[in-house]
CSV table of C-alpha atoms and ligand atoms in Angstrom, one decimal:
chain,number,residue,atom,x,y,z
B,526,MET,CA,101.9,133.1,27.8
B,527,LYS,CA,98.9,131.1,26.9
B,528,THR,CA,98.0,128.3,29.0
B,529,ALA,CA,95.4,125.9,28.2
B,530,GLN,CA,93.7,122.4,30.3
B,531,SER,CA,90.4,121.5,28.3
B,532,LEU,CA,90.3,120.2,24.8
B,533,GLN,CA,88.0,124.1,24.0
B,534,GLN,CA,90.8,126.0,25.4
B,535,TRP,CA,93.7,124.7,23.4
B,536,GLN,CA,91.8,124.8,20.4
B,537,SER,CA,91.1,128.0,20.2
B,538,VAL,CA,95.0,128.5,21.3
B,539,ARG,CA,96.0,126.0,18.8
B,540,ASP,CA,94.2,128.1,16.0
B,541,SER,CA,95.6,131.5,17.1
B,542,LEU,CA,99.5,130.5,16.9
B,543,PRO,CA,101.1,130.8,13.2
B,544,GLY,CA,103.5,128.7,11.3
B,545,THR,CA,104.8,125.7,12.3
B,546,LEU,CA,104.2,124.5,16.1
B,547,GLY,CA,107.7,122.8,17.9
B,548,PHE,CA,106.3,120.7,20.4
B,549,ILE,CA,108.1,119.4,23.9
B,550,PRO,CA,106.6,116.9,25.4
B,551,THR,CA,107.4,117.0,29.2
B,552,MET,CA,106.3,115.5,33.3
B,553,GLY,CA,106.4,119.1,34.5
B,554,ALA,CA,109.8,119.5,36.7
B,555,LEU,CA,112.0,121.1,34.3
B,556,HIS,CA,115.7,121.5,34.6
B,557,GLU,CA,118.6,122.5,31.8
B,558,GLY,CA,117.6,119.3,29.5
B,559,HIS,CA,114.5,120.3,29.1
B,560,PHE,CA,115.3,123.9,28.4
B,561,SER,CA,117.7,122.8,25.6
B,562,LEU,CA,114.8,121.7,23.7
B,563,ILE,CA,113.0,124.1,24.0
B,564,GLU,CA,114.9,127.3,23.2
B,565,ARG,CA,116.5,124.4,20.0
B,566,ALA,CA,112.2,124.6,19.5
B,567,GLN,CA,112.8,128.2,19.2
B,568,LYS,CA,115.2,128.5,16.9
B,569,GLU,CA,113.3,126.2,13.8
B,570,CYS,CA,109.5,126.9,14.3
B,571,ASP,CA,107.7,129.9,14.1
B,572,SER,CA,105.7,128.4,17.9
B,573,THR,CA,106.7,127.0,20.9
B,574,VAL,CA,104.3,124.4,22.6
B,575,VAL,CA,105.7,122.8,26.0
B,576,SER,CA,103.4,120.1,27.3
B,577,ILE,CA,103.2,119.1,31.1
B,578,PHE,CA,101.6,115.4,31.9
B,579,VAL,CA,102.7,112.8,34.7
B,580,ASN,CA,101.0,110.3,32.8
B,581,PRO,CA,100.2,107.6,35.4
B,582,THR,CA,99.9,104.8,32.3
B,583,GLN,CA,104.1,104.9,32.3
B,584,PHE,CA,104.5,104.8,35.3
B,585,ASP,CA,105.1,100.6,36.8
B,586,GLU,CA,105.4,101.4,40.3
B,587,LYS,CA,102.7,102.8,42.1
B,588,SER,CA,105.0,104.9,44.3
B,589,ASP,CA,107.4,106.4,41.8
B,590,LEU,CA,103.6,107.2,40.3
B,591,LYS,CA,103.2,109.5,44.2
B,592,ASN,CA,106.7,110.6,44.4
B,593,TYR,CA,107.2,112.1,41.5
B,594,PRO,CA,108.1,115.8,41.2
B,595,ASN,CA,105.5,118.3,41.0
B,596,LYS,CA,106.6,121.9,40.7
B,597,LEU,CA,104.5,123.7,38.4
B,598,ASN,CA,104.3,126.8,39.7
B,599,GLU,CA,108.3,126.8,39.5
B,600,ASP,CA,107.8,125.5,35.9
B,601,LEU,CA,104.9,128.3,34.3
B,602,GLN,CA,107.3,131.1,35.5
B,603,ARG,CA,110.2,129.7,33.9
B,604,LEU,CA,108.7,128.3,31.2
B,605,GLU,CA,107.3,132.1,30.9
B,606,GLN,CA,110.8,133.6,31.0
B,607,LEU,CA,112.0,131.7,27.9
B,608,LYS,CA,109.1,133.4,26.0
B,609,VAL,CA,107.2,129.8,25.4
B,610,ASP,CA,104.2,130.1,23.2
B,611,ALA,CA,101.8,128.4,25.0
B,612,VAL,CA,101.6,125.4,27.8
B,613,PHE,CA,99.2,123.2,27.6
B,614,LEU,CA,98.6,121.1,31.1
B,615,PRO,CA,95.8,118.1,30.2
B,616,ASN,CA,94.5,116.1,33.2
B,617,TYR,CA,93.9,112.2,33.4
B,618,LYS,CA,90.4,112.4,32.0
B,619,ILE,CA,90.8,115.2,29.2
B,620,ILE,CA,94.2,112.1,27.7
B,621,TYR,CA,92.0,109.1,28.3
B,622,PRO,CA,88.8,109.8,28.5
B,623,LEU,CA,88.1,105.9,28.0
B,624,ASP,CA,90.4,105.2,30.3
B,625,TYR,CA,93.0,103.5,28.4
B,626,ARG,CA,91.1,100.9,26.7
B,627,TYR,CA,92.6,101.9,23.5
B,628,GLN,CA,96.4,101.4,24.0
B,629,VAL,CA,99.9,101.0,21.0
B,630,GLN,CA,101.3,98.7,21.8
B,631,GLU,CA,105.2,97.7,20.0
B,632,LYS,CA,106.5,94.5,19.8
B,633,GLU,CA,110.2,94.3,19.8
B,634,VAL,CA,112.6,97.0,20.5
B,635,SER,CA,109.8,97.8,23.9
B,636,SER,CA,111.0,94.5,25.4
B,637,ILE,CA,114.3,95.2,25.7
B,638,LEU,CA,116.7,97.4,27.9
B,639,CYS,CA,114.1,99.3,30.0
B,640,GLY,CA,110.7,97.5,28.6
B,641,ARG,CA,112.1,94.7,30.4
B,642,TYR,CA,112.1,95.7,33.9
B,643,ARG,CA,109.4,98.1,32.9
B,644,LYS,CA,106.3,96.1,32.6
B,645,GLY,CA,104.1,98.5,29.8
B,646,HIS,CA,106.3,101.5,30.6
B,647,PHE,CA,106.8,102.0,26.6
B,648,SER,CA,103.0,101.1,26.1
B,649,GLY,CA,102.1,104.5,28.1
B,650,VAL,CA,104.4,105.9,26.6
B,651,LEU,CA,103.5,105.9,23.1
B,652,THR,CA,100.0,106.2,23.7
B,653,VAL,CA,100.7,109.8,25.1
B,654,VAL,CA,102.5,110.7,22.7
B,655,LEU,CA,100.5,110.3,19.9
B,656,LYS,CA,97.6,111.2,21.4
B,657,LEU,CA,99.7,114.3,22.4
B,658,PHE,CA,100.3,114.4,18.4
B,659,ASN,CA,96.9,114.7,17.8
B,660,ILE,CA,95.6,117.2,20.2
B,661,VAL,CA,98.8,119.2,19.5
B,662,ARG,CA,99.0,119.1,16.3
B,663,PRO,CA,102.2,119.8,16.3
B,664,GLY,CA,104.6,120.2,12.9
B,665,ARG,CA,108.1,119.2,14.4
B,666,ALA,CA,107.9,117.3,17.6
B,667,TYR,CA,111.3,117.5,20.3
B,668,PHE,CA,113.0,114.6,22.3
B,669,GLY,CA,116.6,114.3,24.5
B,670,GLU,CA,118.7,111.2,24.0
B,671,LYS,CA,119.1,110.4,27.5
B,672,ASP,CA,115.0,108.9,26.9
B,673,TYR,CA,117.2,107.1,23.3
B,674,GLN,CA,114.4,103.7,23.0
B,675,GLN,CA,111.7,106.1,23.8
B,676,LEU,CA,112.9,108.1,21.3
B,677,ARG,CA,113.7,105.3,19.0
B,678,LEU,CA,109.9,103.8,19.2
B,679,ILE,CA,108.4,107.3,18.5
B,680,GLN,CA,110.8,107.7,15.1
B,681,ASP,CA,109.4,104.3,14.3
B,682,MET,CA,106.2,105.2,15.9
B,683,VAL,CA,105.9,107.7,13.3
B,684,SER,CA,107.5,105.9,10.5
B,685,ASP,CA,104.8,103.2,10.9
B,686,LEU,CA,101.6,104.7,11.2
B,687,PHE,CA,102.3,107.5,8.9
B,688,LEU,CA,101.9,111.0,11.4
B,689,SER,CA,102.7,113.7,9.4
B,690,VAL,CA,105.4,115.0,12.3
B,691,GLU,CA,109.1,115.7,12.1
B,692,ILE,CA,110.5,114.1,15.3
B,693,VAL,CA,114.3,115.8,16.2
B,694,ALA,CA,116.4,113.6,18.8
B,695,CYS,CA,118.7,116.3,20.9
B,696,PRO,CA,121.8,115.8,22.8
B,697,ILE,CA,122.1,114.5,26.5
B,698,ILE,CA,122.0,117.7,28.8
B,699,ARG,CA,125.2,116.8,31.6
B,700,GLU,CA,125.6,118.4,35.0
B,701,ARG,CA,129.8,120.0,35.2
B,702,ASP,CA,130.5,116.0,37.2
B,703,GLY,CA,128.8,114.0,34.4
B,704,LEU,CA,125.2,113.5,35.7
B,705,ALA,CA,122.9,113.8,33.0
B,706,MET,CA,120.2,115.9,34.0
B,707,SER,CA,117.0,114.4,35.3
B,708,SER,CA,113.8,115.6,37.3
B,709,ARG,CA,114.2,112.8,39.3
B,710,ASN,CA,117.4,113.5,40.8
B,711,LEU,CA,115.8,116.1,42.9
B,712,HIS,CA,115.1,113.0,45.0
B,713,LEU,CA,118.8,111.9,45.7
B,714,SER,CA,120.0,112.5,48.4
B,715,THR,CA,123.3,114.4,49.5
B,716,GLU,CA,124.8,110.9,49.5
B,717,GLU,CA,123.9,109.5,46.7
B,718,ARG,CA,124.2,112.8,44.3
B,719,SER,CA,127.8,112.6,45.6
B,720,LEU,CA,128.1,108.9,44.3
B,721,ALA,CA,125.7,109.1,41.0
B,722,PRO,CA,128.8,111.0,38.4
B,723,LEU,CA,130.3,107.4,38.0
B,724,PHE,CA,127.5,105.9,36.7
B,725,TYR,CA,128.1,107.8,33.7
B,726,LYS,CA,131.6,107.9,34.1
B,727,SER,CA,131.4,103.7,33.5
B,728,LEU,CA,129.8,103.6,30.9
B,729,VAL,CA,132.0,105.7,29.1
B,730,GLU,CA,135.0,104.5,30.6
B,731,ALA,CA,134.4,100.4,30.8
B,732,ASN,CA,136.0,98.4,28.6
B,733,GLY,CA,132.4,96.6,28.9
B,734,PRO,CA,129.1,96.1,29.8
B,735,ASP,CA,130.5,93.5,32.8
B,736,GLU,CA,133.3,95.8,33.4
B,737,ALA,CA,130.7,98.8,33.7
B,738,VAL,CA,127.8,96.5,36.3
B,739,ARG,CA,130.7,95.1,38.4
B,740,ARG,CA,132.2,98.7,39.1
B,741,LEU,CA,128.3,100.1,39.6
B,742,GLU,CA,127.9,97.0,41.7
B,743,GLU,CA,131.1,98.1,43.7
B,744,SER,CA,130.7,101.4,44.8
B,745,GLY,CA,126.5,100.5,45.7
B,746,PHE,CA,124.6,101.3,43.1
B,747,LYS,CA,122.3,98.4,42.3
B,748,VAL,CA,122.4,97.7,38.6
B,749,ASP,CA,119.0,96.5,36.5
B,750,TYR,CA,121.2,96.6,33.5
B,751,VAL,CA,124.2,97.9,31.4
B,752,GLU,CA,123.8,96.7,27.8
B,753,GLU,CA,124.8,97.7,24.5
B,754,TYR,CA,122.6,98.1,21.3
B,755,PHE,CA,122.4,100.6,18.5
B,756,GLY,CA,126.0,101.4,18.6
B,757,ARG,CA,125.1,102.7,22.4
B,758,ARG,CA,125.9,101.6,25.8
B,759,PHE,CA,122.7,101.7,28.2
B,760,GLY,CA,122.8,101.6,31.7
B,761,ALA,CA,120.2,101.9,34.4
B,762,VAL,CA,120.4,101.6,37.9
B,763,PHE,CA,119.7,102.2,41.3
B,764,LEU,CA,120.7,104.7,44.3
B,765,GLY,CA,118.5,103.9,47.2
B,766,ASP,CA,114.9,104.2,45.4
B,767,VAL,CA,115.5,107.1,42.9
B,768,ARG,CA,116.3,105.4,39.8
B,769,LEU,CA,118.1,106.8,36.4
B,770,ILE,CA,119.3,106.0,32.8
B,771,ASP,CA,121.7,106.7,30.9
B,772,ASN,CA,123.5,106.3,27.4
B,773,VAL,CA,126.5,107.1,25.6
B,774,ALA,CA,127.7,107.1,22.3
B,775,LEU,CA,130.2,103.6,21.4
S,1519,AMP,P1,110.3,114.0,30.8
S,1519,AMP,O1,110.1,115.2,31.4
S,1519,AMP,O2,111.6,113.2,31.9
S,1519,AMP,O3,109.4,113.4,30.4
S,1519,AMP,O4,111.2,114.3,29.4
S,1519,AMP,C1,110.3,115.7,28.4
S,1519,AMP,C2,111.6,115.3,26.8
S,1519,AMP,O5,112.9,116.3,28.0
S,1519,AMP,C3,111.8,114.0,26.5
S,1519,AMP,O6,112.2,114.1,25.6
S,1519,AMP,C4,113.2,113.6,27.5
S,1519,AMP,O7,114.8,112.6,27.0
S,1519,AMP,C5,113.9,114.8,27.4
S,1519,AMP,N1,115.2,115.5,28.5
S,1519,AMP,C6,114.4,115.0,30.4
S,1519,AMP,N2,116.7,115.6,30.3
S,1519,AMP,C7,117.3,115.2,29.5
S,1519,AMP,C8,118.2,116.0,29.6
S,1519,AMP,N3,119.0,115.4,30.5
S,1519,AMP,N4,119.0,116.3,28.2
S,1519,AMP,C9,118.6,116.4,27.3
S,1519,AMP,N5,117.3,115.7,26.9
S,1519,AMP,C10,116.4,116.0,28.5
């Protein structure tokens, strides 16, 4: 497995990769959700590249960024076992040479759901994804429906900015008890972890968003929102300091 940190290293790795390049951008602390995207890319592409970059511009809370899990050594071991062809590990200066002077701003879908609660979040996401696409130059890029709003915004950005990458949407991978896999689950206490599956269950079982909110609040969740768009029901909740998101098709 090849690794690249600088742009120069990446260019020579990129030049050595044959055929269609499948790309999976991540923030690390990898789990089965990430691996499902990687396996799909390996089936559909000639070469597969993963990036690990905890993107500061998409964090609205400094403490959330500071506490974001870092498991770089384990991640690299797993990626090697999975036979990923290359890993791109840039730092802030490489991705933001002009310190976030240029930003991608979307004006509709980024202001609902998580965008309403996390100011600037989707500008950070879209900006870093555009930069990564320009550096990595993939033929296909793989994103999880776990972050469905993000996926839609990226699909629309690719179409509106005439980017030549195909976006592949991948289904949500869940724990056996229904909890959507997430790097943030690592921060749940034992008690919070045993409560967490109720989030998915309430999204699936409630007759409407209001009923889901009531059930979740009664069980001790702090609810940012449960709302329906695009034929799906979306939720964002806190268990202690840990923010969880999920969505289900209606
Ligand atoms: P992250 O490292 O959280 O930025 O996620 C990187 C990619 O993995 C994004 O496209 C996510 O939507 C996707 N992803 C994260 N968790 C899951 C999951 N449980 N199932 C499917 N995809 C996921």
